[in-house]
Tab-separated table of N, CA, C and O in Angstrom:
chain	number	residue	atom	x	y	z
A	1	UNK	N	-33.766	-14.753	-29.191
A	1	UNK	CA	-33.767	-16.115	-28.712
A	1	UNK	C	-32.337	-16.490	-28.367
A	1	UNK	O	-31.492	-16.874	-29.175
A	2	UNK	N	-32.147	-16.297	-26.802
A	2	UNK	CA	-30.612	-16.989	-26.916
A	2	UNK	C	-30.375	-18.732	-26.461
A	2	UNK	O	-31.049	-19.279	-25.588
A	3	UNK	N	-29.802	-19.092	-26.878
A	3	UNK	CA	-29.182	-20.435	-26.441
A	3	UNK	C	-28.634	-21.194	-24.945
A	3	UNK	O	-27.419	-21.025	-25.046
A	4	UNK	N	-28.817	-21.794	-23.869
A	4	UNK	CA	-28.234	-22.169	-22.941
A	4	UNK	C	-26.940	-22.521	-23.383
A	4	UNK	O	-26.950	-23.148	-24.442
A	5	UNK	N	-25.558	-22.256	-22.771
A	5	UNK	CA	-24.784	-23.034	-22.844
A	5	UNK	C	-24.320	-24.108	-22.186
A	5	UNK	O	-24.191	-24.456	-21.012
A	6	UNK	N	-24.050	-24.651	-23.523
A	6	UNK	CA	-24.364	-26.435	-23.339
A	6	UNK	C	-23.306	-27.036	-21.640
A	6	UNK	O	-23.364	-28.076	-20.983
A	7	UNK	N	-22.506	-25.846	-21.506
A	7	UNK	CA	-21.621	-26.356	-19.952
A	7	UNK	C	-22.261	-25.920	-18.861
A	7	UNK	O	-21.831	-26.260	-17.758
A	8	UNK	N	-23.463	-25.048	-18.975
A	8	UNK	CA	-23.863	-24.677	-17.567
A	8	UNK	C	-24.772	-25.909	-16.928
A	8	UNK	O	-24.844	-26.935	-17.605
A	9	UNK	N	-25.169	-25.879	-16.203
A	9	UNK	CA	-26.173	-26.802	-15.185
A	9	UNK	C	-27.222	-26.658	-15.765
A	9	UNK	O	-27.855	-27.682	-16.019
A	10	UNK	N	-27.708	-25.499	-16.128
A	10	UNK	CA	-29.223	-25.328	-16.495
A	10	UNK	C	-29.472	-26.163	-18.025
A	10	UNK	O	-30.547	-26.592	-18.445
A	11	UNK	N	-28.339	-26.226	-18.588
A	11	UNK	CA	-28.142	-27.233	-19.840
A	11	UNK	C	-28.544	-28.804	-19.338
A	11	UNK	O	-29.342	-29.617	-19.803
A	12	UNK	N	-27.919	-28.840	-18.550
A	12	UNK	CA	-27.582	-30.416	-17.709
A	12	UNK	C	-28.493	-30.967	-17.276
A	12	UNK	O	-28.682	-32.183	-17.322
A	13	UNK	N	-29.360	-29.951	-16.674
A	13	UNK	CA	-30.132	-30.288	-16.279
A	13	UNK	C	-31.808	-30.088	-16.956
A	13	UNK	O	-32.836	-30.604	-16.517
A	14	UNK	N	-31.675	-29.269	-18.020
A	14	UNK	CA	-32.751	-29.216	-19.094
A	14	UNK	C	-32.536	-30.947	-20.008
A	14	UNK	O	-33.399	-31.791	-20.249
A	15	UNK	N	-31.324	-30.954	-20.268
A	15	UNK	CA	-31.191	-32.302	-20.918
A	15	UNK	C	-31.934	-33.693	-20.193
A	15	UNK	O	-32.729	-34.576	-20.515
A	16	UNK	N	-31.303	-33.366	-19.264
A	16	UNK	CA	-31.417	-34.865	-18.414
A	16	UNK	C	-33.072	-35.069	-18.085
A	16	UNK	O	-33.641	-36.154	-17.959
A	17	UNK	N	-33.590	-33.918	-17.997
A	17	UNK	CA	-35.042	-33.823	-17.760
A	17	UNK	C	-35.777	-34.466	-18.894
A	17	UNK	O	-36.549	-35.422	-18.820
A	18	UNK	N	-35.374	-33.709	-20.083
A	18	UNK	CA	-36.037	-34.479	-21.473
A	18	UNK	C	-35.614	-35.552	-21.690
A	18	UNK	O	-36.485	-36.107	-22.360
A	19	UNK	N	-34.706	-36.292	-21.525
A	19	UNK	CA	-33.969	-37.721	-21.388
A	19	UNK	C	-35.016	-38.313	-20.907
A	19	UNK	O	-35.490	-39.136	-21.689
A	20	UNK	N	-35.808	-38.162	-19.463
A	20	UNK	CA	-36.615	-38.961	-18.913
A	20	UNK	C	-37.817	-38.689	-19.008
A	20	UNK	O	-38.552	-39.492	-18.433
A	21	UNK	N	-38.650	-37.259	-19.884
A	21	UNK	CA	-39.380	-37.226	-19.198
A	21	UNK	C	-40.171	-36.680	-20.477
A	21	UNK	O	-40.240	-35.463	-20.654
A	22	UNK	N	-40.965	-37.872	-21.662
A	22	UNK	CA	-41.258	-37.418	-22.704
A	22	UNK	C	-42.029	-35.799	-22.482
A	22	UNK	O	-41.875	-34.869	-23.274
A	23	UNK	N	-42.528	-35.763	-21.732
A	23	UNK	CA	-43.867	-34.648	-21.582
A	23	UNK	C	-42.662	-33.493	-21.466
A	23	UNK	O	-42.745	-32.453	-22.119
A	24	UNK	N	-41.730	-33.721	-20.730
A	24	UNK	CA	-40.679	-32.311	-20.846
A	24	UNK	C	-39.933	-32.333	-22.289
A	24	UNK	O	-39.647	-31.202	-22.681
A	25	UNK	N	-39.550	-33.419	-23.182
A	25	UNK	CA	-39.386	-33.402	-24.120
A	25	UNK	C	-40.418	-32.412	-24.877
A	25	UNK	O	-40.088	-31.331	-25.364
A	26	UNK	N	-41.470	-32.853	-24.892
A	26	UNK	CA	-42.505	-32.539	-25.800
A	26	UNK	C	-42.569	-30.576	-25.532
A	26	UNK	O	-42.312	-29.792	-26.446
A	27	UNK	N	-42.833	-30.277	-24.570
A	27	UNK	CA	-42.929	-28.668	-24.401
A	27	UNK	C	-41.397	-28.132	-24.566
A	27	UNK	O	-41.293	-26.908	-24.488
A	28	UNK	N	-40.233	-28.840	-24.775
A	28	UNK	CA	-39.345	-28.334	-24.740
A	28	UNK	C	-39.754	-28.178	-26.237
A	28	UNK	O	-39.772	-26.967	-26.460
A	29	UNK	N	-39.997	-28.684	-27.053
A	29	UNK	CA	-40.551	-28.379	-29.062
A	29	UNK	C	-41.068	-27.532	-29.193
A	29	UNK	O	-40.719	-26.695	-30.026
A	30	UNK	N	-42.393	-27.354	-28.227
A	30	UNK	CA	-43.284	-26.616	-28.581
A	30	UNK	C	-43.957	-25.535	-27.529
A	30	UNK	O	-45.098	-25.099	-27.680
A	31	UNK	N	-42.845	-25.068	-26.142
A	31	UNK	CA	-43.135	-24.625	-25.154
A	31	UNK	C	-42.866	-23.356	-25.145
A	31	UNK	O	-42.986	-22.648	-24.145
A	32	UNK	N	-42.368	-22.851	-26.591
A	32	UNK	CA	-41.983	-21.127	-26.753
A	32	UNK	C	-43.213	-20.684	-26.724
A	32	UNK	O	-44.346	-21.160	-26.800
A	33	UNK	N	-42.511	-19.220	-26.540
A	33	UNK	CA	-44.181	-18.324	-26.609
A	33	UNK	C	-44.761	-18.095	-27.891
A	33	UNK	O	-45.868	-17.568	-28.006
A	34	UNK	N	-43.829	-18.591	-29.193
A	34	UNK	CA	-44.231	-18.661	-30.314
A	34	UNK	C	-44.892	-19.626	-31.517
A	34	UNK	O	-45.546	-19.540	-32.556
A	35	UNK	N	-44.036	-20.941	-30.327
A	35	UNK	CA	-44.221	-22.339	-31.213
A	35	UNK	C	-45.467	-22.734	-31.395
A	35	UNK	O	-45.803	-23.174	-32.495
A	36	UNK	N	-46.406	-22.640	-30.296
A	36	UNK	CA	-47.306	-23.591	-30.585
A	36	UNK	C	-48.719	-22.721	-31.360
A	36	UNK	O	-49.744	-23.211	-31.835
A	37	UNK	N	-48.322	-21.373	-31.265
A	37	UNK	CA	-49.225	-20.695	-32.062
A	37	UNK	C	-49.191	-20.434	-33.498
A	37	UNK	O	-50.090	-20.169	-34.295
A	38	UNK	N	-47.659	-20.605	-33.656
A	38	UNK	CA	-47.352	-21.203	-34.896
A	38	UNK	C	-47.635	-22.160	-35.377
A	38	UNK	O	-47.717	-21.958	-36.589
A	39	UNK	N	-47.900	-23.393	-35.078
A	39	UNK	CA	-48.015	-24.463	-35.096
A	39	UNK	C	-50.149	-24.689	-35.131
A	39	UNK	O	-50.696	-25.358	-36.007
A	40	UNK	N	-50.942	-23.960	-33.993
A	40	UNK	CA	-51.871	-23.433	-34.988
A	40	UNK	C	-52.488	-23.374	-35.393
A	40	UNK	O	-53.562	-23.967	-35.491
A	41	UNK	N	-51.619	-21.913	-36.173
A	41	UNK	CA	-52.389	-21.285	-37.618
A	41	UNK	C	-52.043	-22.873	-38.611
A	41	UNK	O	-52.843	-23.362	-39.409
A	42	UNK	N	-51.000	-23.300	-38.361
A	42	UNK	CA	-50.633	-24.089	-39.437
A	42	UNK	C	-51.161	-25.543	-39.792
A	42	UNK	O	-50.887	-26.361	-40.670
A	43	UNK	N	-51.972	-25.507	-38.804
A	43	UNK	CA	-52.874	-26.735	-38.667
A	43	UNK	C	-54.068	-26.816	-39.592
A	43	UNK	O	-54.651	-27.862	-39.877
A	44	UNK	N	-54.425	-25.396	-40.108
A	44	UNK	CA	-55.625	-25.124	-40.941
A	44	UNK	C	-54.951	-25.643	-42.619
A	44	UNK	O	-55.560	-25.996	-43.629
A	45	UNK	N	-53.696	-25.518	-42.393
A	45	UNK	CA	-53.267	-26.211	-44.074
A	45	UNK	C	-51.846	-24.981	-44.273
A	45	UNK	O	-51.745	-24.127	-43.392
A	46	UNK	N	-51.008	-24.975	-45.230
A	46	UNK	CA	-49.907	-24.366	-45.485
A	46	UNK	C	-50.669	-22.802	-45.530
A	46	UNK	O	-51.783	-22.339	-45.777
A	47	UNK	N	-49.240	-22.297	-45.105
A	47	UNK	CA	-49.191	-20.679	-45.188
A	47	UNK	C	-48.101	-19.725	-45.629
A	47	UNK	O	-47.067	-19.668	-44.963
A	48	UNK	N	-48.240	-19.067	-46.571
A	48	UNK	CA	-46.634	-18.392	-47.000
A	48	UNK	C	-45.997	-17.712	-45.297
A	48	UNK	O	-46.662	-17.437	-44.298
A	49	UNK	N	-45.075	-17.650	-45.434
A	49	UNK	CA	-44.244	-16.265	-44.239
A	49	UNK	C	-44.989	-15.120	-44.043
A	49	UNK	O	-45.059	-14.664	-42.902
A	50	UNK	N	-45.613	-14.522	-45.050
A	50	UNK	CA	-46.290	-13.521	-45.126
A	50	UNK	C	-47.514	-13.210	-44.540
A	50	UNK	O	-47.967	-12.222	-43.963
A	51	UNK	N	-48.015	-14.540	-44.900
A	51	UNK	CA	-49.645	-14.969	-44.435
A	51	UNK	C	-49.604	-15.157	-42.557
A	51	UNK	O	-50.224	-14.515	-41.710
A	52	UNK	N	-48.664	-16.236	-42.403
A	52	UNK	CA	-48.329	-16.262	-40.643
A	52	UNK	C	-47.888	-14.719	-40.011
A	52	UNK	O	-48.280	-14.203	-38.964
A	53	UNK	N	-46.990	-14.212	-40.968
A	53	UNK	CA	-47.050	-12.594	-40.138
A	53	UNK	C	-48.290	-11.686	-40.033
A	53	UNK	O	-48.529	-10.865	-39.148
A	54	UNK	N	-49.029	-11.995	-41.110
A	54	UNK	CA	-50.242	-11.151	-40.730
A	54	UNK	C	-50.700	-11.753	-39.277
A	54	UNK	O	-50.724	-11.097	-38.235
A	55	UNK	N	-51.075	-13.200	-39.423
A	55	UNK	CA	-51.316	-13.585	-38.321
A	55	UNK	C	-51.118	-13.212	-37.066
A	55	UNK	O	-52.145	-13.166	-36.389
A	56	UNK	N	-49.863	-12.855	-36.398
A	56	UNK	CA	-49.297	-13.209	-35.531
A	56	UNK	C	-48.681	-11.395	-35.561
A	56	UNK	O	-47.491	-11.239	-35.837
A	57	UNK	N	-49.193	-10.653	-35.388
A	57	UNK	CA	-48.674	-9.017	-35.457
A	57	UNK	C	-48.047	-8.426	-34.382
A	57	UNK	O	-47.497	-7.331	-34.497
A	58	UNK	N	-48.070	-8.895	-33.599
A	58	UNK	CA	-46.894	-9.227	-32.375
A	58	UNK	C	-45.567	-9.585	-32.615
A	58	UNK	O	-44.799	-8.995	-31.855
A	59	UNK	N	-45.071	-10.276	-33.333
A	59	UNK	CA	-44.450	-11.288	-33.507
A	59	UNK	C	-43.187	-10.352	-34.530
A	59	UNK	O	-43.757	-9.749	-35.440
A	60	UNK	N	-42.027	-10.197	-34.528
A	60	UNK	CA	-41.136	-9.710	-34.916
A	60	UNK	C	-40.727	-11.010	-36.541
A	60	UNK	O	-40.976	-12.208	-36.674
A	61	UNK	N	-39.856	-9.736	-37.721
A	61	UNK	CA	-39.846	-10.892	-39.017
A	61	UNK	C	-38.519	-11.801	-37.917
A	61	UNK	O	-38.594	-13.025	-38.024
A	62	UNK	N	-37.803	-11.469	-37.295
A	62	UNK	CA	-36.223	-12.255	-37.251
A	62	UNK	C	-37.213	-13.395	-36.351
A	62	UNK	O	-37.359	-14.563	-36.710
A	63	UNK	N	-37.929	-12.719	-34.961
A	63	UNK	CA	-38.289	-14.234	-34.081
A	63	UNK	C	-39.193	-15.022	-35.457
A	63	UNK	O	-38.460	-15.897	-35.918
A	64	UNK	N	-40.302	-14.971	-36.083
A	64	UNK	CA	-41.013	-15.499	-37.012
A	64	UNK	C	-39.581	-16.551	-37.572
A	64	UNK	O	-39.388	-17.737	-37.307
A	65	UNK	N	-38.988	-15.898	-38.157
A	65	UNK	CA	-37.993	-17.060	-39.178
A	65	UNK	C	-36.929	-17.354	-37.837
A	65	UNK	O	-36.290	-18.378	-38.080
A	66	UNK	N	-36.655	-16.922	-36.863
A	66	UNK	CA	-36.022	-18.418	-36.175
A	66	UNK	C	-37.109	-19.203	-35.461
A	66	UNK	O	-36.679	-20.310	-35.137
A	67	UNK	N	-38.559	-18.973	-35.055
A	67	UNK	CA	-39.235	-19.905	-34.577
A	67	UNK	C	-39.202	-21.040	-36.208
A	67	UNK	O	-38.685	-22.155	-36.134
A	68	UNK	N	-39.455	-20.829	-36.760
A	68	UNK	CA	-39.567	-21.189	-38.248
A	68	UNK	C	-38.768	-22.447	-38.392
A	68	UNK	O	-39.139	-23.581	-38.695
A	69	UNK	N	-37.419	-21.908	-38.062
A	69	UNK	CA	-36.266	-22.637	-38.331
A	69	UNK	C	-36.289	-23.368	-37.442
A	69	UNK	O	-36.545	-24.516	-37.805
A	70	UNK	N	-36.091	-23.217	-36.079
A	70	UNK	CA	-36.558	-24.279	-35.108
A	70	UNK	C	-37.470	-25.096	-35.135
A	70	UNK	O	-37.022	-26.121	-34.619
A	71	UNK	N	-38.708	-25.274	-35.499
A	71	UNK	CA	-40.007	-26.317	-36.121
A	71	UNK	C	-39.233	-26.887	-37.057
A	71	UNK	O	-38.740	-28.003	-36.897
A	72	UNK	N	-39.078	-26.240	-38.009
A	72	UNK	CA	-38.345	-26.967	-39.296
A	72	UNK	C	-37.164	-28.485	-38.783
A	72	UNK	O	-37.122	-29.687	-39.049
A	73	UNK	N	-36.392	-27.557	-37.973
A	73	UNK	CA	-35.393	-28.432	-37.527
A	73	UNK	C	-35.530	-29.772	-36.297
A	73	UNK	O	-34.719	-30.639	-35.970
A	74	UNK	N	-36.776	-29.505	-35.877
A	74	UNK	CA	-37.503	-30.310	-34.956
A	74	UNK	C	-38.538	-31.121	-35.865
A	74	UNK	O	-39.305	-31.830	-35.213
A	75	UNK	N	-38.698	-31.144	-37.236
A	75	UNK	CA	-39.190	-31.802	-37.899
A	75	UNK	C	-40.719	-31.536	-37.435
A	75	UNK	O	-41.676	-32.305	-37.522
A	76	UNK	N	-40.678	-30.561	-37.050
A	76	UNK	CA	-42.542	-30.112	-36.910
A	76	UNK	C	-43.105	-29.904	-38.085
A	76	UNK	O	-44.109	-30.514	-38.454
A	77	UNK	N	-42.349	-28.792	-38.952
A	77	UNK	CA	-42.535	-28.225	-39.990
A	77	UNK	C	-41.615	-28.215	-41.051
A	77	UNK	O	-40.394	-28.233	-40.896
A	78	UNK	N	-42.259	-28.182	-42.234
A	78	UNK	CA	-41.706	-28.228	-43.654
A	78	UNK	C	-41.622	-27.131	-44.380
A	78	UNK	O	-42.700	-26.538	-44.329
A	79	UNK	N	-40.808	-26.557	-45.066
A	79	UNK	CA	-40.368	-25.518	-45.987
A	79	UNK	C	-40.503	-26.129	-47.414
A	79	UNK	O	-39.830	-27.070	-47.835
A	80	UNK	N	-41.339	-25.547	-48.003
A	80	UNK	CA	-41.398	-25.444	-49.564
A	80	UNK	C	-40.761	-24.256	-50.779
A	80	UNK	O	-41.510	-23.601	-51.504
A	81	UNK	N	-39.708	-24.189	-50.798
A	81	UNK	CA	-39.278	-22.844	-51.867
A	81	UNK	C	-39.944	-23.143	-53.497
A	81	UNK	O	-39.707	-24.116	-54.213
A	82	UNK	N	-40.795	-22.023	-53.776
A	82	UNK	CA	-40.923	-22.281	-55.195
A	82	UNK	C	-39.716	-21.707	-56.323
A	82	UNK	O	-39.189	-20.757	-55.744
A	83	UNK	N	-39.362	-21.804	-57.060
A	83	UNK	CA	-38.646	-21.362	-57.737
A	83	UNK	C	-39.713	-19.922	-59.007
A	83	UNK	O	-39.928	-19.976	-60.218
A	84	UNK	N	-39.971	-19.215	-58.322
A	84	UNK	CA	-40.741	-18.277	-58.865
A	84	UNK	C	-40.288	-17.002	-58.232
A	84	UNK	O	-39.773	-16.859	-57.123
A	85	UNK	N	-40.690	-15.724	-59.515
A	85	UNK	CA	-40.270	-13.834	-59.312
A	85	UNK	C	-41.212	-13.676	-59.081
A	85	UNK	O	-42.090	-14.137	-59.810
A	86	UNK	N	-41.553	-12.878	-57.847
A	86	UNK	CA	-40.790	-13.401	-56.707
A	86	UNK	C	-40.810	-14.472	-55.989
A	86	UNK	O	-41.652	-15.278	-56.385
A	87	UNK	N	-40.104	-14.860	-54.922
A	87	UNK	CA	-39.960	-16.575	-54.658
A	87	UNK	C	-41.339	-16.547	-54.024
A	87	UNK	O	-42.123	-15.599	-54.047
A	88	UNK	N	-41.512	-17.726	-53.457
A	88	UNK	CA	-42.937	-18.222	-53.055
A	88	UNK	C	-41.932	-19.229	-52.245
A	88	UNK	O	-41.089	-20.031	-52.647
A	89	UNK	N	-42.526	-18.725	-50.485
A	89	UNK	CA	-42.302	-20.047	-49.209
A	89	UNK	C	-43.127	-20.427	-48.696
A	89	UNK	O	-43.773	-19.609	-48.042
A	90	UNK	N	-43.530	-21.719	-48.694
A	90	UNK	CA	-44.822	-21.746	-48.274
A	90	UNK	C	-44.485	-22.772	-47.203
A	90	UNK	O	-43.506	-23.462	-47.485
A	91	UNK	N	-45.132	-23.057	-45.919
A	91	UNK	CA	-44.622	-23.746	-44.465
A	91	UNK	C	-46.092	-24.482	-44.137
A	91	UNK	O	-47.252	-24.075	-44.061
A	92	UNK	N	-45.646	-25.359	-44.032
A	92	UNK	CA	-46.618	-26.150	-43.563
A	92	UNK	C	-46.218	-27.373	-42.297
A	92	UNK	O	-45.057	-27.302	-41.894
A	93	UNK	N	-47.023	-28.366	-41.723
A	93	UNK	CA	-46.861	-28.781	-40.496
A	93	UNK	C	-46.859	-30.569	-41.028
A	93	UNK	O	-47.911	-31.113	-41.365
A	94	UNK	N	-45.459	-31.338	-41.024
A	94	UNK	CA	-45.519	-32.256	-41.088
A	94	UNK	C	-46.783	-33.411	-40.824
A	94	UNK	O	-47.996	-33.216	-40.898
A	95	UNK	N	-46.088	-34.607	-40.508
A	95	UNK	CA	-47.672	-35.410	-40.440
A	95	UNK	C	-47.085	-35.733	-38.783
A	95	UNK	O	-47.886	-36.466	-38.203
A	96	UNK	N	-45.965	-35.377	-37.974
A	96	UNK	CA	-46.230	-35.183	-36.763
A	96	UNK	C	-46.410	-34.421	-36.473
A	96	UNK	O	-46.806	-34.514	-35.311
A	97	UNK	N	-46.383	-33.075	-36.945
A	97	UNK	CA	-47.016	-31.729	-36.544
A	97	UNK	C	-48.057	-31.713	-36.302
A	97	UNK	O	-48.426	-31.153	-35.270
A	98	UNK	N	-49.142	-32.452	-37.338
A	98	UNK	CA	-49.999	-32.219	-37.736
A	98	UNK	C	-51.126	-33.434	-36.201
A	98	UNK	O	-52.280	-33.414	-35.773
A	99	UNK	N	-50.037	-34.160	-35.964
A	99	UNK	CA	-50.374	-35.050	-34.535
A	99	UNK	C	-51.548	-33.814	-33.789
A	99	UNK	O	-52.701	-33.974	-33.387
A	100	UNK	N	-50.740	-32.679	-33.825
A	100	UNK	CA	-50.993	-31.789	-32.501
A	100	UNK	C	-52.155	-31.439	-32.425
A	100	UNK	O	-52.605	-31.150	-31.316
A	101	UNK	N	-53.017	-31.361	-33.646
A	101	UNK	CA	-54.358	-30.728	-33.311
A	101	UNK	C	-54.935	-30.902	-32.368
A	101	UNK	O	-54.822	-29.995	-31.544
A	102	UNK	N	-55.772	-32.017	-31.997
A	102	UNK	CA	-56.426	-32.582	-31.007
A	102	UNK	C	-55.802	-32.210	-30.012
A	102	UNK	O	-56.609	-31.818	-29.169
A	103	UNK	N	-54.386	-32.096	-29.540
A	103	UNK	CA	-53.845	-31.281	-28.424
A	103	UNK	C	-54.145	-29.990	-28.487
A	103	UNK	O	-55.004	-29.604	-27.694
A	104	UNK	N	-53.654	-29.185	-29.242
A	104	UNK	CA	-53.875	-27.764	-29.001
A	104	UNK	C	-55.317	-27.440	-29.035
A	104	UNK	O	-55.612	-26.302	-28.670
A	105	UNK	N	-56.445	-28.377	-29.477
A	105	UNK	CA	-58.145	-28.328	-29.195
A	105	UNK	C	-57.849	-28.334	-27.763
A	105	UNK	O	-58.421	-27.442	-27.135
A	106	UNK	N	-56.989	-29.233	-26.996
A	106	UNK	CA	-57.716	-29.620	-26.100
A	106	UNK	C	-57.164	-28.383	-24.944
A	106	UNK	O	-57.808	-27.912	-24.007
A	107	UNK	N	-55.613	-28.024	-25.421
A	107	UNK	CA	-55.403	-26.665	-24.874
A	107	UNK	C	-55.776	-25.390	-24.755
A	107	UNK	O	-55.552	-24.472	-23.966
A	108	UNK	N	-56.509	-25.583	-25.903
A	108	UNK	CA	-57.556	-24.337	-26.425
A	108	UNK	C	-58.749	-24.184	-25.010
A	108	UNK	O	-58.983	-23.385	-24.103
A	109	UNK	N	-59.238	-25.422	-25.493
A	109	UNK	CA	-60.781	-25.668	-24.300
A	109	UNK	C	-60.164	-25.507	-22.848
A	109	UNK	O	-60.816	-24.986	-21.943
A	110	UNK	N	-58.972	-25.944	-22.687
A	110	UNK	CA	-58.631	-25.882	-21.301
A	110	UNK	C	-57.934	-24.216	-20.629
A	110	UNK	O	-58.067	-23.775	-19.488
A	111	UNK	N	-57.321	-23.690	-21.616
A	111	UNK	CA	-56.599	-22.091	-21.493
A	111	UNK	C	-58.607	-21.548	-21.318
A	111	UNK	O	-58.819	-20.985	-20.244
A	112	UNK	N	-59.586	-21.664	-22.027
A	112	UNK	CA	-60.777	-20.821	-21.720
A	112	UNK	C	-61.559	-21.194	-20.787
A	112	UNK	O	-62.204	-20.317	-20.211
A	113	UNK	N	-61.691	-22.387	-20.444
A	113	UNK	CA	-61.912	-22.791	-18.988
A	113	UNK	C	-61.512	-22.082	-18.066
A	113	UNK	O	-62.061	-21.421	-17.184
A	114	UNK	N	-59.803	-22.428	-18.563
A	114	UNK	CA	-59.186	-21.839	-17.054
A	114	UNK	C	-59.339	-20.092	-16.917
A	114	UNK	O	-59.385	-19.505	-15.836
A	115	UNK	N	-59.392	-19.557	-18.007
A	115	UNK	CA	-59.221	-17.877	-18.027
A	115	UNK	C	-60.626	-17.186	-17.353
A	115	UNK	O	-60.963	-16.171	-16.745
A	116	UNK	N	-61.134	-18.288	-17.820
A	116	UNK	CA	-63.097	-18.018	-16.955
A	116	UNK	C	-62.892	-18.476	-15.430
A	116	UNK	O	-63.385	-17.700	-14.611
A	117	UNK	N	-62.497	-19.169	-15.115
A	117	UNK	CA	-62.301	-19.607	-13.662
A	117	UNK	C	-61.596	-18.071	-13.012
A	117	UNK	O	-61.767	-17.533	-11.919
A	118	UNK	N	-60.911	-17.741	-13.977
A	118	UNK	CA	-59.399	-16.571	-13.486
A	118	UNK	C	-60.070	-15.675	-13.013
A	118	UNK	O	-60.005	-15.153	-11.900
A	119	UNK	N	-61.059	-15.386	-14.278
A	119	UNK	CA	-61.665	-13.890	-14.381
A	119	UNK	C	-62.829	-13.722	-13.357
A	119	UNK	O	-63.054	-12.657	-12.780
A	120	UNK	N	-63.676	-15.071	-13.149
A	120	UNK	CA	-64.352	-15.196	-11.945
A	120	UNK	C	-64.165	-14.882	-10.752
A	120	UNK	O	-65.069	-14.464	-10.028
A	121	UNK	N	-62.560	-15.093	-10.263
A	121	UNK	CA	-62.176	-14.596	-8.928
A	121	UNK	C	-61.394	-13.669	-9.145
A	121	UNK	O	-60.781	-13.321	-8.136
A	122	UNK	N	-61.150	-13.096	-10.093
A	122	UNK	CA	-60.567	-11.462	-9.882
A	122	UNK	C	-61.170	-11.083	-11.150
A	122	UNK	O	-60.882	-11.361	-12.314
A	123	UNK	N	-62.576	-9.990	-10.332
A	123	UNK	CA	-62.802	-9.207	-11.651
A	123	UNK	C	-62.205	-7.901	-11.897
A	123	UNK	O	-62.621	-7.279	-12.875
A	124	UNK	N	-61.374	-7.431	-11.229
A	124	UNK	CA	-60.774	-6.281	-11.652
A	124	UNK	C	-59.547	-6.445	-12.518
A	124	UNK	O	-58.951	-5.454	-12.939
């Protein structure tokens, strides 16, 4: 995951976009190829690190804990450390995280719509 730097144009102009334009705000949170599937599994109720990697077996441990950290830091998601051998992290999806369901239902219904429309005109 690398970073824009904050002096190029593409910064300038990623900013200024989310400045005006909640809906570009909003996918800029949750518009990775990781976030919103993270986001979810996590909708069903908390999950250790462990539990989301099974999930998600694609998904590398370093991208997992910086998508992680990014939710976290976007206040999507919450980190729980237990103080237990061995530790126990358990992640779960704030109460604006938790906003998203009804969106990602409705992205859900709309990605299988659309993939049936896809597959309809190209069946090969």
């Amino acid at each position: 995951m690398t970073k824009i730097k904050e002096a190029s144009t593409n910064f300038a102009n990623k900013t200024a976009l989310a400045e005006e334009c909640p809906e570009v705000y909003a996918a800029n949170i949750i518009g990775g190829q990781w976030a919103l599937v993270i986001c979810s599994w996590l909708i069903n109720g908390k999950l250790r690190f462990s539990e989301l990697r099974k999930r998600l077996p694609n998904i590398s441990e370093r991208m997992l804990t910086l998508q992680l950290r990014k939710l976290e830091e976007d206040q999507m998601v919450t980190r729980t450390v237990y103080a237990e051998v061995p530790p126990r992290v358990e992640y779960e999806l704030t109460p604006i995280g938790y906003e998203l369901k009804p969106i990602i239902q409705q992205l859900e219904k709309w990605g299988e719509k659309h993939k049936q429309l896809k597959d309809a005109r190209n069946p090969f």
